[in-house]
PDB file of C-alpha atoms in Angstrom:
ATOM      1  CA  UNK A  27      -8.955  -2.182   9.563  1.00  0.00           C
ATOM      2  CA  UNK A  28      -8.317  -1.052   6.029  1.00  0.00           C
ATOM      3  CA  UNK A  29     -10.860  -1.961   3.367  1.00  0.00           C
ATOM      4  CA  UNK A  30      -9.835  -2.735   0.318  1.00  0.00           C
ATOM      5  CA  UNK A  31     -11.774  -3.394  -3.292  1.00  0.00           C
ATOM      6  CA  UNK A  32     -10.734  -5.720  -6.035  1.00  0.00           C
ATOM      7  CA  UNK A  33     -12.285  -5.658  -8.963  1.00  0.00           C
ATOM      8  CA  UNK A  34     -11.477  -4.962 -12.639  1.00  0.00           C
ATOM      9  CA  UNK A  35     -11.179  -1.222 -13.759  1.00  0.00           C
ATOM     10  CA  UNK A  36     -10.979  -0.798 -17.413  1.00  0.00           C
ATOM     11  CA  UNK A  37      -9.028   2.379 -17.521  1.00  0.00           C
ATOM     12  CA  UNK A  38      -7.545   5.153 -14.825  1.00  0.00           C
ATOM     13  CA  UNK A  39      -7.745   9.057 -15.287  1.00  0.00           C
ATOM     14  CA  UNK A  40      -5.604  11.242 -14.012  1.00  0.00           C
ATOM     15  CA  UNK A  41      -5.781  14.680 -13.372  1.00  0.00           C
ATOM     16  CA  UNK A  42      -4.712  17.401 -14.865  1.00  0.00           C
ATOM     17  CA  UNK A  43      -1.722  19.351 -13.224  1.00  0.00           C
ATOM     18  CA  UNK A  44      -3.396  22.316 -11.799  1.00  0.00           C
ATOM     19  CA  UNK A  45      -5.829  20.060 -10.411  1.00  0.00           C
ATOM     20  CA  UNK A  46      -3.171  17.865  -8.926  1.00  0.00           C
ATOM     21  CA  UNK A  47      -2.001  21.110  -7.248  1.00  0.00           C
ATOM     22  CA  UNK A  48      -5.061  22.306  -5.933  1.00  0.00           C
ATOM     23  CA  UNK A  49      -5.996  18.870  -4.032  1.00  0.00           C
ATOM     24  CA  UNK A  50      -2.648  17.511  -3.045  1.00  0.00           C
ATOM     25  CA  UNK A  51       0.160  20.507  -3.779  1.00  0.00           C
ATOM     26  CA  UNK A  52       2.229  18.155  -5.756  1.00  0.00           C
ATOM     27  CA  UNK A  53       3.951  18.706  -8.822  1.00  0.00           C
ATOM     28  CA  UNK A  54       3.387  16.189 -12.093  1.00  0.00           C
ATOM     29  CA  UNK A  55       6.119  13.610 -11.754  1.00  0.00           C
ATOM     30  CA  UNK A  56       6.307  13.993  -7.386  1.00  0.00           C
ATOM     31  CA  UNK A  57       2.895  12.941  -6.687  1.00  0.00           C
ATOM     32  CA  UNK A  58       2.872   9.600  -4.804  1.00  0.00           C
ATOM     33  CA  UNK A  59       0.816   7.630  -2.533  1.00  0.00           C
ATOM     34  CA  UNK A  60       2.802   9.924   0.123  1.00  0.00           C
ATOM     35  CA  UNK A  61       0.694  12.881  -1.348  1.00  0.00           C
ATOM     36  CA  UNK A  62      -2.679  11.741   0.428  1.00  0.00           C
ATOM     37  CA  UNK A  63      -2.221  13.068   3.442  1.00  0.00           C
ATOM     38  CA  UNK A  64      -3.104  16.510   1.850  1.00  0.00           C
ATOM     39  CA  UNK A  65      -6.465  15.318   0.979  1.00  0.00           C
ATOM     40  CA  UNK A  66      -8.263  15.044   4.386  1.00  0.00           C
ATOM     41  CA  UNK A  67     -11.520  15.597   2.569  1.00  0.00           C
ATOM     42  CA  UNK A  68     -10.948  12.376   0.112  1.00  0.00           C
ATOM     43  CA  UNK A  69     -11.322  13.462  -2.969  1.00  0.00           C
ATOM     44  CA  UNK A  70      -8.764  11.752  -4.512  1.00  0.00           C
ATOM     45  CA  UNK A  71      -8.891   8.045  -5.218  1.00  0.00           C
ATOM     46  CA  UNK A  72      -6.270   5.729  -4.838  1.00  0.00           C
ATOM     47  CA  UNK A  73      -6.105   2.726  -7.449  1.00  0.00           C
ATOM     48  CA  UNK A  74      -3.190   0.124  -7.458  1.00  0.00           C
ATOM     49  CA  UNK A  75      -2.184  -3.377  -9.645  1.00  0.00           C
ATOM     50  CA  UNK A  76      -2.499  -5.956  -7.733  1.00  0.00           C
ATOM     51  CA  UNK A  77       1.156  -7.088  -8.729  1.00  0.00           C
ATOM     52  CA  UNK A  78       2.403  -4.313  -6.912  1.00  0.00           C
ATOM     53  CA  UNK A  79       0.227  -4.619  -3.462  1.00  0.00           C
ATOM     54  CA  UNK A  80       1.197  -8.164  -3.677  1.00  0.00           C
ATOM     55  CA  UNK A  81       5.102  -6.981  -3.211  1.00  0.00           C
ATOM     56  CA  UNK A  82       6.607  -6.873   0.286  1.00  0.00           C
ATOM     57  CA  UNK A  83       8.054  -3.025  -0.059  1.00  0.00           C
ATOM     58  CA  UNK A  84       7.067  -0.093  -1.679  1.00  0.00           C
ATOM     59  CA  UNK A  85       9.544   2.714  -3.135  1.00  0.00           C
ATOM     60  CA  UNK A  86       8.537   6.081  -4.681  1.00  0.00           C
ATOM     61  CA  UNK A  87       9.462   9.717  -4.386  1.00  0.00           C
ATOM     62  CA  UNK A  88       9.370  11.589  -1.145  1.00  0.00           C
ATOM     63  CA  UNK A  89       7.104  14.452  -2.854  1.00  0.00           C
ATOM     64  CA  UNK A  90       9.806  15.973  -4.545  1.00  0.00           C
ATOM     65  CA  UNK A  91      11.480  14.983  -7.542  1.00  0.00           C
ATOM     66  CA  UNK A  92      14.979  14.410  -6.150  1.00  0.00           C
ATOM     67  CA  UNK A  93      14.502  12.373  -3.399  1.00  0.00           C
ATOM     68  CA  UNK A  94      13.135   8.314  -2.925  1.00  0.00           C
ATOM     69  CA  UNK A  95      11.532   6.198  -0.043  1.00  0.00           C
ATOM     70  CA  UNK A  96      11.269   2.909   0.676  1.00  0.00           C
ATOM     71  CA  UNK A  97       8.989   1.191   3.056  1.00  0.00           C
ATOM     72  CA  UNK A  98       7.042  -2.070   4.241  1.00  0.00           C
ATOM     73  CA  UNK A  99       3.920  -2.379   1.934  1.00  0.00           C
ATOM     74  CA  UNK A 100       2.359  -3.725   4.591  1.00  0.00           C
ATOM     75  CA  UNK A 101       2.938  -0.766   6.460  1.00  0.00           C
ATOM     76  CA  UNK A 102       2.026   1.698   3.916  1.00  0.00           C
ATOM     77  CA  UNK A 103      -1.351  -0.508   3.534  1.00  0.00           C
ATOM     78  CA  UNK A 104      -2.308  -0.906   7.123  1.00  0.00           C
ATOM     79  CA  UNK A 105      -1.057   1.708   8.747  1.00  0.00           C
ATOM     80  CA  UNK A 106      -0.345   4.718   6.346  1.00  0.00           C
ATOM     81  CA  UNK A 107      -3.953   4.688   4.470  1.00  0.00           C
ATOM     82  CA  UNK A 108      -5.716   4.162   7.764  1.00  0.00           C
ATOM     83  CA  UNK A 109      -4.170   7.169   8.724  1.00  0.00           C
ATOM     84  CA  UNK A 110      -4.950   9.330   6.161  1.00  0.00           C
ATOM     85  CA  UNK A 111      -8.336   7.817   5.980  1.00  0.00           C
ATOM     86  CA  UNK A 112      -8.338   6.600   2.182  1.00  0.00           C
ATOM     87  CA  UNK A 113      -9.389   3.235   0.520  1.00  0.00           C
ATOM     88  CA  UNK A 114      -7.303   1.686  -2.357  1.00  0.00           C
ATOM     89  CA  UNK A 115      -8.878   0.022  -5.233  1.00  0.00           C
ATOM     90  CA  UNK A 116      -6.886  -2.945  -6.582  1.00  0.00           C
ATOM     91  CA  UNK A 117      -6.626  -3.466 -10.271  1.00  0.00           C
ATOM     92  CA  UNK A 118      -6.920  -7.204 -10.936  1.00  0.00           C
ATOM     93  CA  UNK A 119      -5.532  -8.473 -14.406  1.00  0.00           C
TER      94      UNK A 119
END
């Protein structure tokens, strides 16, 4: 069973691109929700809008910046963050 906050966050931070590197070996611009399964020791944080968790599919890169996905968000919520072991943090407006 996934677990899942809401509550209201009044800004996000991202890091900087070395540091994306280092914890998920993605590049600025192919980093995706994809990219957590490189970060078995959780240190990265998943946030997401409500709006878009609310949608029935999900499309982003593969991890490169050429190619696209697009999936169940159901799936990517209940099956794909179990997996990898992460929580996501919904941003309510």
């Amino acid at each position: 069973l996934m677990r899942t906050f809401c509550r209201r966050i009044s800004r996000v931070s991202f890091a900087p691109a070395d540091q994306l590197w280092e914890k998920l070996g993605t590049q600025v611009g192919a980093t995706t929700v994809l990219s957590l399964i490189n970060d078995p020791e959780h240190h990265i944080q998943l946030v997401m809008d409500k709006d878009i968790v609310e949608r029935q599919e999900y499309a982003c890169t593969d991890g490169t910046n050429t190619g696209f996905m697009k999936f169940q968000m159901r799936d990517l919520l209940e099956k794909y963050l179990s997996h990898t072991g992460h929580d996501v943090k919904i941003i309510e407006n």
